[in-house]
Amino acid sequence: MRTPLTLLGLVWIAFLTIFPFAAAGDTSFLHIAAHLVQLPLLVVATLVAWRQRRGATARVQRALGWVLSVSVPAAVVGVGLELVTAVVRLAEDGWVNKDTADVFESGPHAVVASLTIPSMMISMIAVLALVLVVGLRRRSPVG
């Protein structure tokens, strides 16, 4: 049960980091910092998801492991590309920490977010389902 819980923590914390940074403001530095926090969490989550998939014993665990082994790396790619677009925006602004709320409306960041957001949501739901399935299997009587 430790691996699914670790995966749950990594994926959900990567998502939840958005909120403190967004609450602090919509500036380039905060935006870049949020992605710099998310990226290593999701890279480690990818490795854990692959490990979980290899060690899955039940069909539903293997199916959820497959979903996670695709959706979490897709989130890594999305966050990485969002980071690149945020740094490019900072460079375009003359390396001055400006408001960047408009990047969510249109442009490259908005396009990349259309990959990141669904992959994060799928990852969050799939890892929650995995934890529930593993927990239920452990509680069920062996017979």
JSON list of C-alpha atoms in Angstrom, two decimals:
[
{"chain": "A", "resi": 1, "resn": "MET", "atom": "CA", "xyz": [0.00, 0.00, 0.00]},
{"chain": "A", "resi": 2, "resn": "ARG", "atom": "CA", "xyz": [2.99, 2.30, 0.45]},
{"chain": "A", "resi": 3, "resn": "THR", "atom": "CA", "xyz": [3.65, 2.73, -3.28]},
{"chain": "A", "resi": 4, "resn": "PRO", "atom": "CA", "xyz": [0.08, 3.76, -4.18]},
{"chain": "A", "resi": 5, "resn": "LEU", "atom": "CA", "xyz": [0.00, 6.20, -1.26]},
{"chain": "A", "resi": 6, "resn": "THR", "atom": "CA", "xyz": [3.35, 7.66, -2.29]},
{"chain": "A", "resi": 7, "resn": "LEU", "atom": "CA", "xyz": [2.04, 8.07, -5.81]},
{"chain": "A", "resi": 8, "resn": "LEU", "atom": "CA", "xyz": [-1.14, 9.67, -4.48]},
{"chain": "A", "resi": 9, "resn": "GLY", "atom": "CA", "xyz": [0.88, 12.18, -2.48]},
{"chain": "A", "resi": 10, "resn": "LEU", "atom": "CA", "xyz": [3.18, 13.07, -5.36]},
{"chain": "A", "resi": 11, "resn": "VAL", "atom": "CA", "xyz": [0.42, 13.59, -7.91]},
{"chain": "A", "resi": 12, "resn": "TRP", "atom": "CA", "xyz": [-1.95, 15.46, -5.61]},
{"chain": "A", "resi": 13, "resn": "ILE", "atom": "CA", "xyz": [0.75, 17.67, -4.09]},
{"chain": "A", "resi": 14, "resn": "ALA", "atom": "CA", "xyz": [1.96, 18.56, -7.59]},
{"chain": "A", "resi": 15, "resn": "PHE", "atom": "CA", "xyz": [-1.56, 19.71, -8.39]},
{"chain": "A", "resi": 16, "resn": "LEU", "atom": "CA", "xyz": [-2.18, 21.47, -5.08]},
{"chain": "A", "resi": 17, "resn": "THR", "atom": "CA", "xyz": [1.03, 23.52, -5.35]},
{"chain": "A", "resi": 18, "resn": "ILE", "atom": "CA", "xyz": [-0.78, 25.64, -7.91]},
{"chain": "A", "resi": 19, "resn": "PHE", "atom": "CA", "xyz": [-2.98, 27.25, -5.26]},
{"chain": "A", "resi": 20, "resn": "PRO", "atom": "CA", "xyz": [-0.42, 28.85, -2.91]},
{"chain": "A", "resi": 21, "resn": "PHE", "atom": "CA", "xyz": [1.54, 30.25, -5.84]},
{"chain": "A", "resi": 22, "resn": "ALA", "atom": "CA", "xyz": [-1.62, 31.55, -7.54]},
{"chain": "A", "resi": 23, "resn": "ALA", "atom": "CA", "xyz": [-2.81, 33.07, -4.27]},
{"chain": "A", "resi": 24, "resn": "ALA", "atom": "CA", "xyz": [0.48, 34.96, -4.00]},
{"chain": "A", "resi": 25, "resn": "GLY", "atom": "CA", "xyz": [-0.02, 36.59, -7.43]},
{"chain": "A", "resi": 26, "resn": "ASP", "atom": "CA", "xyz": [0.12, 36.11, -11.19]},
{"chain": "A", "resi": 27, "resn": "THR", "atom": "CA", "xyz": [3.72, 37.10, -11.82]},
{"chain": "A", "resi": 28, "resn": "SER", "atom": "CA", "xyz": [6.42, 35.46, -13.91]},
{"chain": "A", "resi": 29, "resn": "PHE", "atom": "CA", "xyz": [8.59, 34.50, -10.94]},
{"chain": "A", "resi": 30, "resn": "LEU", "atom": "CA", "xyz": [5.71, 32.85, -9.08]},
{"chain": "A", "resi": 31, "resn": "HIS", "atom": "CA", "xyz": [4.55, 31.09, -12.23]},
{"chain": "A", "resi": 32, "resn": "ILE", "atom": "CA", "xyz": [8.01, 29.72, -12.94]},
{"chain": "A", "resi": 33, "resn": "ALA", "atom": "CA", "xyz": [8.50, 28.74, -9.30]},
{"chain": "A", "resi": 34, "resn": "ALA", "atom": "CA", "xyz": [5.23, 26.77, -9.31]},
{"chain": "A", "resi": 35, "resn": "HIS", "atom": "CA", "xyz": [6.36, 24.78, -12.33]},
{"chain": "A", "resi": 36, "resn": "LEU", "atom": "CA", "xyz": [9.80, 24.23, -10.79]},
{"chain": "A", "resi": 37, "resn": "VAL", "atom": "CA", "xyz": [8.11, 22.69, -7.75]},
{"chain": "A", "resi": 38, "resn": "GLN", "atom": "CA", "xyz": [5.69, 20.60, -9.82]},
{"chain": "A", "resi": 39, "resn": "LEU", "atom": "CA", "xyz": [8.22, 19.18, -12.25]},
{"chain": "A", "resi": 40, "resn": "PRO", "atom": "CA", "xyz": [10.36, 17.08, -9.87]},
{"chain": "A", "resi": 41, "resn": "LEU", "atom": "CA", "xyz": [7.25, 15.83, -8.06]},
{"chain": "A", "resi": 42, "resn": "LEU", "atom": "CA", "xyz": [5.78, 14.61, -11.33]},
{"chain": "A", "resi": 43, "resn": "VAL", "atom": "CA", "xyz": [9.06, 13.10, -12.55]},
{"chain": "A", "resi": 44, "resn": "VAL", "atom": "CA", "xyz": [9.30, 11.05, -9.36]},
{"chain": "A", "resi": 45, "resn": "ALA", "atom": "CA", "xyz": [5.58, 10.20, -9.70]},
{"chain": "A", "resi": 46, "resn": "THR", "atom": "CA", "xyz": [6.28, 8.88, -13.19]},
{"chain": "A", "resi": 47, "resn": "LEU", "atom": "CA", "xyz": [8.97, 6.56, -11.87]},
{"chain": "A", "resi": 48, "resn": "VAL", "atom": "CA", "xyz": [6.68, 5.38, -9.06]},
{"chain": "A", "resi": 49, "resn": "ALA", "atom": "CA", "xyz": [3.81, 4.84, -11.52]},
{"chain": "A", "resi": 50, "resn": "TRP", "atom": "CA", "xyz": [6.02, 2.68, -13.73]},
{"chain": "A", "resi": 51, "resn": "ARG", "atom": "CA", "xyz": [7.15, 0.71, -10.69]},
{"chain": "A", "resi": 52, "resn": "GLN", "atom": "CA", "xyz": [3.56, 0.29, -9.52]},
{"chain": "A", "resi": 53, "resn": "ARG", "atom": "CA", "xyz": [2.48, -0.98, -12.92]},
{"chain": "A", "resi": 54, "resn": "ARG", "atom": "CA", "xyz": [5.24, -3.60, -12.99]},
{"chain": "A", "resi": 55, "resn": "GLY", "atom": "CA", "xyz": [4.31, -4.83, -9.52]},
{"chain": "A", "resi": 56, "resn": "ALA", "atom": "CA", "xyz": [0.54, -4.90, -10.05]},
{"chain": "A", "resi": 57, "resn": "THR", "atom": "CA", "xyz": [-1.07, -8.23, -9.23]},
{"chain": "A", "resi": 58, "resn": "ALA", "atom": "CA", "xyz": [-4.69, -7.69, -10.25]},
{"chain": "A", "resi": 59, "resn": "ARG", "atom": "CA", "xyz": [-6.11, -6.76, -13.64]},
{"chain": "A", "resi": 60, "resn": "VAL", "atom": "CA", "xyz": [-7.66, -3.53, -12.38]},
{"chain": "A", "resi": 61, "resn": "GLN", "atom": "CA", "xyz": [-4.34, -2.52, -10.80]},
{"chain": "A", "resi": 62, "resn": "ARG", "atom": "CA", "xyz": [-2.56, -3.19, -14.08]},
{"chain": "A", "resi": 63, "resn": "ALA", "atom": "CA", "xyz": [-5.18, -1.14, -15.96]},
{"chain": "A", "resi": 64, "resn": "LEU", "atom": "CA", "xyz": [-4.88, 1.79, -13.56]},
{"chain": "A", "resi": 65, "resn": "GLY", "atom": "CA", "xyz": [-1.10, 1.41, -13.68]},
{"chain": "A", "resi": 66, "resn": "TRP", "atom": "CA", "xyz": [-1.23, 1.67, -17.45]},
{"chain": "A", "resi": 67, "resn": "VAL", "atom": "CA", "xyz": [-3.39, 4.80, -17.26]},
{"chain": "A", "resi": 68, "resn": "LEU", "atom": "CA", "xyz": [-0.95, 6.34, -14.77]},
{"chain": "A", "resi": 69, "resn": "SER", "atom": "CA", "xyz": [2.10, 5.30, -16.79]},
{"chain": "A", "resi": 70, "resn": "VAL", "atom": "CA", "xyz": [0.71, 7.39, -19.66]},
{"chain": "A", "resi": 71, "resn": "SER", "atom": "CA", "xyz": [-1.05, 10.28, -17.90]},
{"chain": "A", "resi": 72, "resn": "VAL", "atom": "CA", "xyz": [1.67, 11.18, -15.40]},
{"chain": "A", "resi": 73, "resn": "PRO", "atom": "CA", "xyz": [4.45, 11.41, -18.05]},
{"chain": "A", "resi": 74, "resn": "ALA", "atom": "CA", "xyz": [2.03, 13.47, -20.18]},
{"chain": "A", "resi": 75, "resn": "ALA", "atom": "CA", "xyz": [1.69, 15.82, -17.21]},
{"chain": "A", "resi": 76, "resn": "VAL", "atom": "CA", "xyz": [5.50, 15.99, -16.96]},
{"chain": "A", "resi": 77, "resn": "VAL", "atom": "CA", "xyz": [5.72, 16.99, -20.61]},
{"chain": "A", "resi": 78, "resn": "GLY", "atom": "CA", "xyz": [2.94, 19.54, -20.15]},
{"chain": "A", "resi": 79, "resn": "VAL", "atom": "CA", "xyz": [4.46, 21.12, -17.05]},
{"chain": "A", "resi": 80, "resn": "GLY", "atom": "CA", "xyz": [7.88, 21.16, -18.70]},
{"chain": "A", "resi": 81, "resn": "LEU", "atom": "CA", "xyz": [6.50, 22.92, -21.77]},
{"chain": "A", "resi": 82, "resn": "GLU", "atom": "CA", "xyz": [4.55, 25.34, -19.57]},
{"chain": "A", "resi": 83, "resn": "LEU", "atom": "CA", "xyz": [7.80, 26.12, -17.76]},
{"chain": "A", "resi": 84, "resn": "VAL", "atom": "CA", "xyz": [9.51, 26.84, -21.08]},
{"chain": "A", "resi": 85, "resn": "THR", "atom": "CA", "xyz": [6.69, 29.15, -22.16]},
{"chain": "A", "resi": 86, "resn": "ALA", "atom": "CA", "xyz": [6.80, 30.95, -18.79]},
{"chain": "A", "resi": 87, "resn": "VAL", "atom": "CA", "xyz": [10.57, 31.52, -19.10]},
{"chain": "A", "resi": 88, "resn": "VAL", "atom": "CA", "xyz": [10.13, 32.71, -22.69]},
{"chain": "A", "resi": 89, "resn": "ARG", "atom": "CA", "xyz": [7.47, 35.14, -21.47]},
{"chain": "A", "resi": 90, "resn": "LEU", "atom": "CA", "xyz": [9.83, 36.41, -18.76]},
{"chain": "A", "resi": 91, "resn": "ALA", "atom": "CA", "xyz": [12.52, 36.95, -21.41]},
{"chain": "A", "resi": 92, "resn": "GLU", "atom": "CA", "xyz": [10.04, 38.78, -23.66]},
{"chain": "A", "resi": 93, "resn": "ASP", "atom": "CA", "xyz": [9.22, 41.03, -20.71]},
{"chain": "A", "resi": 94, "resn": "GLY", "atom": "CA", "xyz": [12.91, 41.96, -20.44]},
{"chain": "A", "resi": 95, "resn": "TRP", "atom": "CA", "xyz": [13.53, 39.64, -17.48]},
{"chain": "A", "resi": 96, "resn": "VAL", "atom": "CA", "xyz": [11.22, 41.85, -15.38]},
{"chain": "A", "resi": 97, "resn": "ASN", "atom": "CA", "xyz": [8.77, 40.14, -13.04]},
{"chain": "A", "resi": 98, "resn": "LYS", "atom": "CA", "xyz": [5.45, 41.26, -14.55]},
{"chain": "A", "resi": 99, "resn": "ASP", "atom": "CA", "xyz": [1.85, 40.15, -14.27]},
{"chain": "A", "resi": 100, "resn": "THR", "atom": "CA", "xyz": [1.23, 37.09, -16.46]},
{"chain": "A", "resi": 101, "resn": "ALA", "atom": "CA", "xyz": [-2.47, 36.38, -15.90]},
{"chain": "A", "resi": 102, "resn": "ASP", "atom": "CA", "xyz": [-3.04, 36.73, -19.65]},
{"chain": "A", "resi": 103, "resn": "VAL", "atom": "CA", "xyz": [-1.02, 33.58, -20.47]},
{"chain": "A", "resi": 104, "resn": "PHE", "atom": "CA", "xyz": [-4.02, 31.48, -19.44]},
{"chain": "A", "resi": 105, "resn": "GLU", "atom": "CA", "xyz": [-6.29, 33.17, -22.00]},
{"chain": "A", "resi": 106, "resn": "SER", "atom": "CA", "xyz": [-4.41, 32.58, -25.25]},
{"chain": "A", "resi": 107, "resn": "GLY", "atom": "CA", "xyz": [-1.00, 31.82, -26.68]},
{"chain": "A", "resi": 108, "resn": "PRO", "atom": "CA", "xyz": [1.46, 28.95, -26.28]},
{"chain": "A", "resi": 109, "resn": "HIS", "atom": "CA", "xyz": [0.95, 28.53, -22.53]},
{"chain": "A", "resi": 110, "resn": "ALA", "atom": "CA", "xyz": [-2.81, 28.18, -22.92]},
{"chain": "A", "resi": 111, "resn": "VAL", "atom": "CA", "xyz": [-2.30, 25.58, -25.66]},
{"chain": "A", "resi": 112, "resn": "VAL", "atom": "CA", "xyz": [0.14, 23.56, -23.55]},
{"chain": "A", "resi": 113, "resn": "ALA", "atom": "CA", "xyz": [-2.15, 23.79, -20.53]},
{"chain": "A", "resi": 114, "resn": "SER", "atom": "CA", "xyz": [-4.77, 22.02, -22.63]},
{"chain": "A", "resi": 115, "resn": "LEU", "atom": "CA", "xyz": [-2.45, 18.97, -22.42]},
{"chain": "A", "resi": 116, "resn": "THR", "atom": "CA", "xyz": [-1.37, 19.45, -18.83]},
{"chain": "A", "resi": 117, "resn": "ILE", "atom": "CA", "xyz": [-4.75, 19.95, -17.19]},
{"chain": "A", "resi": 118, "resn": "PRO", "atom": "CA", "xyz": [-6.48, 16.84, -18.56]},
{"chain": "A", "resi": 119, "resn": "SER", "atom": "CA", "xyz": [-3.43, 14.65, -17.90]},
{"chain": "A", "resi": 120, "resn": "MET", "atom": "CA", "xyz": [-3.24, 15.94, -14.31]},
{"chain": "A", "resi": 121, "resn": "MET", "atom": "CA", "xyz": [-6.96, 15.35, -13.76]},
{"chain": "A", "resi": 122, "resn": "ILE", "atom": "CA", "xyz": [-6.77, 11.82, -15.19]},
{"chain": "A", "resi": 123, "resn": "SER", "atom": "CA", "xyz": [-3.71, 11.12, -13.03]},
{"chain": "A", "resi": 124, "resn": "MET", "atom": "CA", "xyz": [-5.44, 12.41, -9.90]},
{"chain": "A", "resi": 125, "resn": "ILE", "atom": "CA", "xyz": [-8.56, 10.30, -10.46]},
{"chain": "A", "resi": 126, "resn": "ALA", "atom": "CA", "xyz": [-6.63, 7.19, -11.48]},
{"chain": "A", "resi": 127, "resn": "VAL", "atom": "CA", "xyz": [-4.28, 7.31, -8.49]},
{"chain": "A", "resi": 128, "resn": "LEU", "atom": "CA", "xyz": [-7.21, 7.80, -6.13]},
{"chain": "A", "resi": 129, "resn": "ALA", "atom": "CA", "xyz": [-8.93, 4.78, -7.71]},
{"chain": "A", "resi": 130, "resn": "LEU", "atom": "CA", "xyz": [-5.70, 2.79, -7.39]},
{"chain": "A", "resi": 131, "resn": "VAL", "atom": "CA", "xyz": [-5.42, 3.56, -3.67]},
{"chain": "A", "resi": 132, "resn": "LEU", "atom": "CA", "xyz": [-9.05, 2.54, -3.16]},
{"chain": "A", "resi": 133, "resn": "VAL", "atom": "CA", "xyz": [-8.64, -0.71, -5.14]},
{"chain": "A", "resi": 134, "resn": "VAL", "atom": "CA", "xyz": [-5.46, -1.70, -3.32]},
{"chain": "A", "resi": 135, "resn": "GLY", "atom": "CA", "xyz": [-7.04, -0.81, 0.02]},
{"chain": "A", "resi": 136, "resn": "LEU", "atom": "CA", "xyz": [-10.15, -2.84, -0.72]},
{"chain": "A", "resi": 137, "resn": "ARG", "atom": "CA", "xyz": [-8.13, -5.82, -1.92]},
{"chain": "A", "resi": 138, "resn": "ARG", "atom": "CA", "xyz": [-6.14, -5.81, 1.30]},
{"chain": "A", "resi": 139, "resn": "ARG", "atom": "CA", "xyz": [-9.32, -5.77, 3.39]},
{"chain": "A", "resi": 140, "resn": "SER", "atom": "CA", "xyz": [-11.13, -8.50, 1.48]},
{"chain": "A", "resi": 141, "resn": "PRO", "atom": "CA", "xyz": [-10.86, -12.03, 2.89]},
{"chain": "A", "resi": 142, "resn": "VAL", "atom": "CA", "xyz": [-8.64, -14.39, 0.96]},
{"chain": "A", "resi": 143, "resn": "GLY", "atom": "CA", "xyz": [-10.57, -17.44, -0.02]}
]
